[in-house]
mmCIF file of C-alpha atoms in Angstrom:
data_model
loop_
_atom_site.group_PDB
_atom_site.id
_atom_site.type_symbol
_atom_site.label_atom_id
_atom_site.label_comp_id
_atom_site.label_asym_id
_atom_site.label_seq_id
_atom_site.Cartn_x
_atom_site.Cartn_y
_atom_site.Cartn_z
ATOM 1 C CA UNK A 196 36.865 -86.196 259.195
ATOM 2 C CA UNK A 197 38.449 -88.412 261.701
ATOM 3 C CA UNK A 198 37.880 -91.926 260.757
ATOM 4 C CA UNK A 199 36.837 -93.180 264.730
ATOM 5 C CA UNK A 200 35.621 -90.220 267.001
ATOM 6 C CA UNK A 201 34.844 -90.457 270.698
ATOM 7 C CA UNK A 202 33.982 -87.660 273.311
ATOM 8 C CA UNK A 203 37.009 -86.868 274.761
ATOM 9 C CA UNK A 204 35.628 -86.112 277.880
ATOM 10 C CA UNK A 205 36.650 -86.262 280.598
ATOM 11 C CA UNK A 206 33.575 -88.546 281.724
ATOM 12 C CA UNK A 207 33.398 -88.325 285.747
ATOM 13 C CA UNK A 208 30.786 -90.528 287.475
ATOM 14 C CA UNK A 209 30.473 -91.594 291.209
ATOM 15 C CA UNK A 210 31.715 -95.075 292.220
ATOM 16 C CA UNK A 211 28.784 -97.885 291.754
ATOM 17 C CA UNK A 212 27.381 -95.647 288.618
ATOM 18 C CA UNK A 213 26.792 -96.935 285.162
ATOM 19 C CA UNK A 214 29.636 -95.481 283.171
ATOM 20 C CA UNK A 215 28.801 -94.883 279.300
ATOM 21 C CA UNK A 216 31.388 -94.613 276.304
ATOM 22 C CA UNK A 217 30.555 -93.693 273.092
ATOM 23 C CA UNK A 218 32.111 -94.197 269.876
ATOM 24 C CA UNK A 219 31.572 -93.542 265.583
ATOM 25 C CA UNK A 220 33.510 -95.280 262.675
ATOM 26 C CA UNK A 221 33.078 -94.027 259.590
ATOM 27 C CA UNK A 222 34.721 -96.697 257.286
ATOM 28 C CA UNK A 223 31.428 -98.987 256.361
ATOM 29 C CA UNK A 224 33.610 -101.392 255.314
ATOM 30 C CA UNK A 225 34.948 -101.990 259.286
ATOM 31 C CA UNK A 226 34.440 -105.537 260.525
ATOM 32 C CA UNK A 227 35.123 -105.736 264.088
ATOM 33 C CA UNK A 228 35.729 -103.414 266.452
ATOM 34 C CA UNK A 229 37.524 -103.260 270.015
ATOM 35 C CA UNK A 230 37.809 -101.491 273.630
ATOM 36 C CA UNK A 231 40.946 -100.806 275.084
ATOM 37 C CA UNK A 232 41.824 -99.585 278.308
ATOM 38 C CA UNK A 233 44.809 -97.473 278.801
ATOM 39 C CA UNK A 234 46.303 -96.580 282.840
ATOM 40 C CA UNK A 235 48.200 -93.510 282.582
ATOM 41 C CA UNK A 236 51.953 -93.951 281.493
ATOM 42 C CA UNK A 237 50.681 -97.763 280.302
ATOM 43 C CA UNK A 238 49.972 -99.401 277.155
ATOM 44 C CA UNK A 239 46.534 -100.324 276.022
ATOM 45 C CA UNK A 240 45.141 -103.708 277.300
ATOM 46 C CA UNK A 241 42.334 -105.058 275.929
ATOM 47 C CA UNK A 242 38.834 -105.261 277.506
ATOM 48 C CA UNK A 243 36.445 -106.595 275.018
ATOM 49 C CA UNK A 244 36.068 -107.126 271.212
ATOM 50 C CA UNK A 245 32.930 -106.959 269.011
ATOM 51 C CA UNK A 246 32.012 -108.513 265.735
ATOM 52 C CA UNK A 247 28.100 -108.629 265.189
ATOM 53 C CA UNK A 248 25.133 -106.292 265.812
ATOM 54 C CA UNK A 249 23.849 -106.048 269.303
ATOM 55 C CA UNK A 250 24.934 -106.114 272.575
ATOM 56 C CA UNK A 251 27.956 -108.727 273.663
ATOM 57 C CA UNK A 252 28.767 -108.904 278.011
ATOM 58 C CA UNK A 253 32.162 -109.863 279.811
ATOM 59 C CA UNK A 254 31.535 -109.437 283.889
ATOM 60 C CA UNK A 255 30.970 -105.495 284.379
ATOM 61 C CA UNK A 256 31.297 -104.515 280.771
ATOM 62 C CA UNK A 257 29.060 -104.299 277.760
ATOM 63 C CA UNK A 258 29.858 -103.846 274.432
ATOM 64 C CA UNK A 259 27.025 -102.887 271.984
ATOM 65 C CA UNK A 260 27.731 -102.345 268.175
ATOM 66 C CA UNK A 261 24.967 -101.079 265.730
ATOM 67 C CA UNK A 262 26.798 -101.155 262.295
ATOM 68 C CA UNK A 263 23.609 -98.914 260.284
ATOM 69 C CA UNK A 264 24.445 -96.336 262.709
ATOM 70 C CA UNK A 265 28.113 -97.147 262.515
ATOM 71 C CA UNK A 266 28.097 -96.787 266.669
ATOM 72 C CA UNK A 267 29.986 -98.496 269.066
ATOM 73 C CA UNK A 268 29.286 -98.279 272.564
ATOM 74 C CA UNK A 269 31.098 -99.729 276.304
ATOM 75 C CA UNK A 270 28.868 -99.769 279.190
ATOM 76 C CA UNK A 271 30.678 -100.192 282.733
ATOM 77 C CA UNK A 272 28.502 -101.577 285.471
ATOM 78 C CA UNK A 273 28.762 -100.602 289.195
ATOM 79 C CA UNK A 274 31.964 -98.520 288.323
ATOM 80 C CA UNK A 275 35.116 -98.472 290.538
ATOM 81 C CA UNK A 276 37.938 -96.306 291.216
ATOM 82 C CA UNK A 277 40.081 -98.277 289.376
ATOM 83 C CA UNK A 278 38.355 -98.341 286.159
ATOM 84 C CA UNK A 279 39.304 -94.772 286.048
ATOM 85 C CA UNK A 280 41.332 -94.420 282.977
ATOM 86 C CA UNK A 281 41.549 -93.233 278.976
ATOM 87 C CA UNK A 282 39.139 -95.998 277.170
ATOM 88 C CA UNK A 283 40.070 -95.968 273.499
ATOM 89 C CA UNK A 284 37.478 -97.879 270.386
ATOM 90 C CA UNK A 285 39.184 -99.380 267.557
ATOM 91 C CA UNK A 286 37.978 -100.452 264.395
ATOM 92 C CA UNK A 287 39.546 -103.092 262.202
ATOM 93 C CA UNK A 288 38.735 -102.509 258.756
ATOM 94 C CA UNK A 289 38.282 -105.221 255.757
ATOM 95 C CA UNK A 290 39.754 -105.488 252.578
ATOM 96 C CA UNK A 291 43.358 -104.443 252.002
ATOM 97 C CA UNK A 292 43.283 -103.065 255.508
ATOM 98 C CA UNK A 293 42.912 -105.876 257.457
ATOM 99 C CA UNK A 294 44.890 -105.590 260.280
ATOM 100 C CA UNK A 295 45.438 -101.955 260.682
ATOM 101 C CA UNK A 296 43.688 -101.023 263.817
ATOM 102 C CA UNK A 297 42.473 -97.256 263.818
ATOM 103 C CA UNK A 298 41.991 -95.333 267.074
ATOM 104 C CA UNK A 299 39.921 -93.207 268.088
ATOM 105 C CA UNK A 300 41.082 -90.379 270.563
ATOM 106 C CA UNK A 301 40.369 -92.060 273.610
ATOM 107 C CA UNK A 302 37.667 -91.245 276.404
ATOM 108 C CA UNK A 303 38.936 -90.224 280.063
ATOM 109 C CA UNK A 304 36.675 -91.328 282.720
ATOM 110 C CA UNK A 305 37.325 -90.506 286.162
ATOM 111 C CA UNK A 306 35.426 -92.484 288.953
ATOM 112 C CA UNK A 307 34.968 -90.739 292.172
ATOM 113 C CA UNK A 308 34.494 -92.185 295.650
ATOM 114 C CA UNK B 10 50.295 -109.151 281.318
ATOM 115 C CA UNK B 11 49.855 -110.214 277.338
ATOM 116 C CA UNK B 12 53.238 -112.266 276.829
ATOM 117 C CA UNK B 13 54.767 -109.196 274.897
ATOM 118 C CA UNK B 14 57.979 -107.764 275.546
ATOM 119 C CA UNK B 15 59.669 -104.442 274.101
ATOM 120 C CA UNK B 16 62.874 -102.915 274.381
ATOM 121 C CA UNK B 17 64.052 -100.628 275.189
ATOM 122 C CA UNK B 18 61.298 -99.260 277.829
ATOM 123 C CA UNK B 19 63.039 -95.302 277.236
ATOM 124 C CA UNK B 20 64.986 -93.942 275.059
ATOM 125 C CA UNK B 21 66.383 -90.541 274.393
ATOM 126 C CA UNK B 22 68.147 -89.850 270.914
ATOM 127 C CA UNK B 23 68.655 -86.348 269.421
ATOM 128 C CA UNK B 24 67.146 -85.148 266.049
ATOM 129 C CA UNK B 25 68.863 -86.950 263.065
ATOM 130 C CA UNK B 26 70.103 -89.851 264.594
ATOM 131 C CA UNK B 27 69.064 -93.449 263.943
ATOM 132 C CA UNK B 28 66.900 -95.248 266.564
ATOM 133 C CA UNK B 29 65.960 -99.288 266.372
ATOM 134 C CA UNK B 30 63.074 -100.843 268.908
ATOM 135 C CA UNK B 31 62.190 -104.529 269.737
ATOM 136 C CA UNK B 32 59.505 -106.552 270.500
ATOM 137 C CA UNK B 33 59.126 -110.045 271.145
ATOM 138 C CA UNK B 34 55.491 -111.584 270.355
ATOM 139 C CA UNK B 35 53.434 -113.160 272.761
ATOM 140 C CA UNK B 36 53.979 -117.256 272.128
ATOM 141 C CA UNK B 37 51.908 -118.914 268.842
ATOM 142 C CA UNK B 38 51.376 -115.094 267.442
ATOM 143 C CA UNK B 39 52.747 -114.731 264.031
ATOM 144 C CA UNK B 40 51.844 -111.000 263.575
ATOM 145 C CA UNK B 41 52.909 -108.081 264.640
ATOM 146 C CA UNK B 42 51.848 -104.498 264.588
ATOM 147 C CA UNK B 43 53.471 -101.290 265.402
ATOM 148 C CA UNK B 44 51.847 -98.275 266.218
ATOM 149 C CA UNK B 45 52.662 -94.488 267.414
ATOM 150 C CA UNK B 46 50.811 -92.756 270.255
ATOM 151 C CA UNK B 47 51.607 -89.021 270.835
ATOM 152 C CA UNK B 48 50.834 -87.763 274.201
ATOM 153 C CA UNK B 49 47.022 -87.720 274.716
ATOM 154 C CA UNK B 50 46.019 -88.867 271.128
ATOM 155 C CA UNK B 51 45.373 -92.603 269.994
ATOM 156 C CA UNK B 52 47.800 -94.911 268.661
ATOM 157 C CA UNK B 53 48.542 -94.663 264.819
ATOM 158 C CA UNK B 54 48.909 -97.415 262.731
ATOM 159 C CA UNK B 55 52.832 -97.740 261.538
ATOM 160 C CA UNK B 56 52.558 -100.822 259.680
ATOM 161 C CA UNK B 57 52.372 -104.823 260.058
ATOM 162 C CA UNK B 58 54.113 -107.915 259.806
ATOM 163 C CA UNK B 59 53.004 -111.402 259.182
ATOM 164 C CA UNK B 60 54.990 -114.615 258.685
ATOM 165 C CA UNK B 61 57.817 -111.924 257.608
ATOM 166 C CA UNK B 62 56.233 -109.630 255.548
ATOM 167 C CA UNK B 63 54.678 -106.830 255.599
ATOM 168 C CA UNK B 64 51.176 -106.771 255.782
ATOM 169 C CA UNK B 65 49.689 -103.433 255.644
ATOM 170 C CA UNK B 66 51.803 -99.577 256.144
ATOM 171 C CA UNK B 67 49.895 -96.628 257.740
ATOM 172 C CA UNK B 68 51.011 -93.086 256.634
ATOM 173 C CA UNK B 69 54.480 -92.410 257.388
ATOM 174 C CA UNK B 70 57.432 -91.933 255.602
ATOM 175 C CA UNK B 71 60.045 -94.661 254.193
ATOM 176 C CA UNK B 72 62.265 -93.379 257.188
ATOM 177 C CA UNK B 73 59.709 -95.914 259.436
ATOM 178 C CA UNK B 74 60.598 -99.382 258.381
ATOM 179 C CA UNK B 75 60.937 -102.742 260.089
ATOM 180 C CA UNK B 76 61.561 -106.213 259.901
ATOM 181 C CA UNK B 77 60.261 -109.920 261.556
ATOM 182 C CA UNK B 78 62.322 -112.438 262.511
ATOM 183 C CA UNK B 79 61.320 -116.126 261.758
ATOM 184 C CA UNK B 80 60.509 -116.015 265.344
ATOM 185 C CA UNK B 81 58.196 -113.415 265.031
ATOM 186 C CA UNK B 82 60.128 -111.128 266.887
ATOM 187 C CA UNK B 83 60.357 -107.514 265.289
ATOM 188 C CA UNK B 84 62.572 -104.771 265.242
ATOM 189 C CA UNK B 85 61.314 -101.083 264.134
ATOM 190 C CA UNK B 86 63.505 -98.639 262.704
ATOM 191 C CA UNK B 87 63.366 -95.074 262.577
ATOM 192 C CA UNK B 88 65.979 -92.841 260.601
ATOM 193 C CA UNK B 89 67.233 -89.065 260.428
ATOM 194 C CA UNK B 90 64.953 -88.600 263.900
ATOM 195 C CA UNK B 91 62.622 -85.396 264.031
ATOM 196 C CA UNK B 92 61.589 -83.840 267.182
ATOM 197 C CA UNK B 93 57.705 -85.000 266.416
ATOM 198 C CA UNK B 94 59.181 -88.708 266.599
ATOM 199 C CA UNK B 95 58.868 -88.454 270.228
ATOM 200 C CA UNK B 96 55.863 -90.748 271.214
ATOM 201 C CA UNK B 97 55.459 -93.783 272.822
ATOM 202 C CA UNK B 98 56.002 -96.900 270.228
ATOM 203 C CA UNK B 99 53.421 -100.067 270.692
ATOM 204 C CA UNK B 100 54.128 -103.084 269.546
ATOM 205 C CA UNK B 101 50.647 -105.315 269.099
ATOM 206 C CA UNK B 102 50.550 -109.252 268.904
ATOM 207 C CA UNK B 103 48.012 -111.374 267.365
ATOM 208 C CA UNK B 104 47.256 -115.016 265.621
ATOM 209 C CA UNK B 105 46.751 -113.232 261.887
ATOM 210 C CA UNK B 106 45.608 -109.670 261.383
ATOM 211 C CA UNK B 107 42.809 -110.417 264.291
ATOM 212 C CA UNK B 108 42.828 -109.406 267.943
ATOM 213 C CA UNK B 109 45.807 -107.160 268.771
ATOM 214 C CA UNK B 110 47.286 -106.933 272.246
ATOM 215 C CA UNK B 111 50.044 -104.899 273.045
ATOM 216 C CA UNK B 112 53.248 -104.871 274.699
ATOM 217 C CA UNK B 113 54.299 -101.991 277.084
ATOM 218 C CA UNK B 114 56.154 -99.824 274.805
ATOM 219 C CA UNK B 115 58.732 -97.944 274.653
ATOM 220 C CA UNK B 116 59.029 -94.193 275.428
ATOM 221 C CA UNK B 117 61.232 -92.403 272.920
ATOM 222 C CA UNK B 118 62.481 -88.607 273.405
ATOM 223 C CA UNK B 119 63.747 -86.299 270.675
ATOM 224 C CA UNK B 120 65.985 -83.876 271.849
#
């Protein structure tokens, strides 16, 4: 069992649509937990980062983290071309593995014009 | 940009050879993380370093290993090079093990 899954995708939606990215941990023990964005050929840059239950907004994103459910979730508002990328959720577990970031695959999402 | 540099940005070695990568952290981070990322998978935790040592190894082999300078700079090694070596190596920055942002990486072949 993969320690963070997300739907591969790819995720297509028009431009101006709410884009939605899903994402499970499995380690209970995970404390905070991240969205990257990745351009193709890039390295991942990082869009937001989320500690406590609920929802937590930066501009056209929302991050929303329900640790019971162990879900993780980035909502992208009035979606442009250029969001268009590979989105990949991190989890940074406690304990001895604080630090270690784990990855999930990574979510393509392709905004059309 | 995120203030951290790697080098080399390619790299092409053949399979068994030796193969050393730098970054430089972003300024006031004394940690630094390395990861793997295959083509179309998520990066994979290598290991960490903070204040010099290491904080924290993911699952590869004693071939991986690395070292921080007391500037926080960081060098990762790689030995007797296999053809599934070839990935893109990330170097992440942070203040402590907390919010990790990455250089650009550096793209190494395996021939």
């Amino acid at each position: 069992q993969k320690e963070v899954e997300q739907n591969s995708g790819p995720l297509s939606v028009p431009e101006g649509a709410i884009a939605s990215l899903n994402c499970t941990y499995s380690d209970r023990g995970s404390q905070s937990f991240f969205w990257y964005r990745q351009y193709s050929g890039k390295s991942p840059e990082l869009i937001m980062s989320i500690y406590s239950n609920g929802d937590k907004e930066d501009g056209r994103f929302t991050a929303q983290l329900n640790k019971a459910s162990q879900y993780v979730s980035l909502l992208i508002r009035d979606s442009q071309p250029s969001d268009s990328a590979t989105y990949l959720c991190a989890a940074n577990a406690g304990g001895t593995s604080y630090g270690k970031l784990t990855f999930g695959q990574g979510t393509i999402l392709t905004v059309h014009p | 940009e995120t203030g951290v540099t790697q080098s080399p940005t390619h790299l092409i070695k053949t399979r068994g050879q030796q193969v050393t990568l730098r970054c430089s952290s972003q300024s006031g981070h004394n940690t630094v993380s390395w990861y793997q990322q295959a083509l179309g998978q998520g990066p994979q935790f290598i290991f960490q370093y903070y204040r010099e040592e290491e904080n924290g190894r993911g699952n590869f082999p004693p071939r991986f290993s690395g070292l921080q300078f007391p500037n926080y700079s960081s060098e990762l090694n790689v030995n007797a090079l296999e053809l599934d070596d070839s990935a893109l190596y990330l170097c992440a920055s942070s203040l402590a093990p907390t919010t990790q942002y990455f250089g650009p990486g550096t793209r190494l072949t395996v021939l």
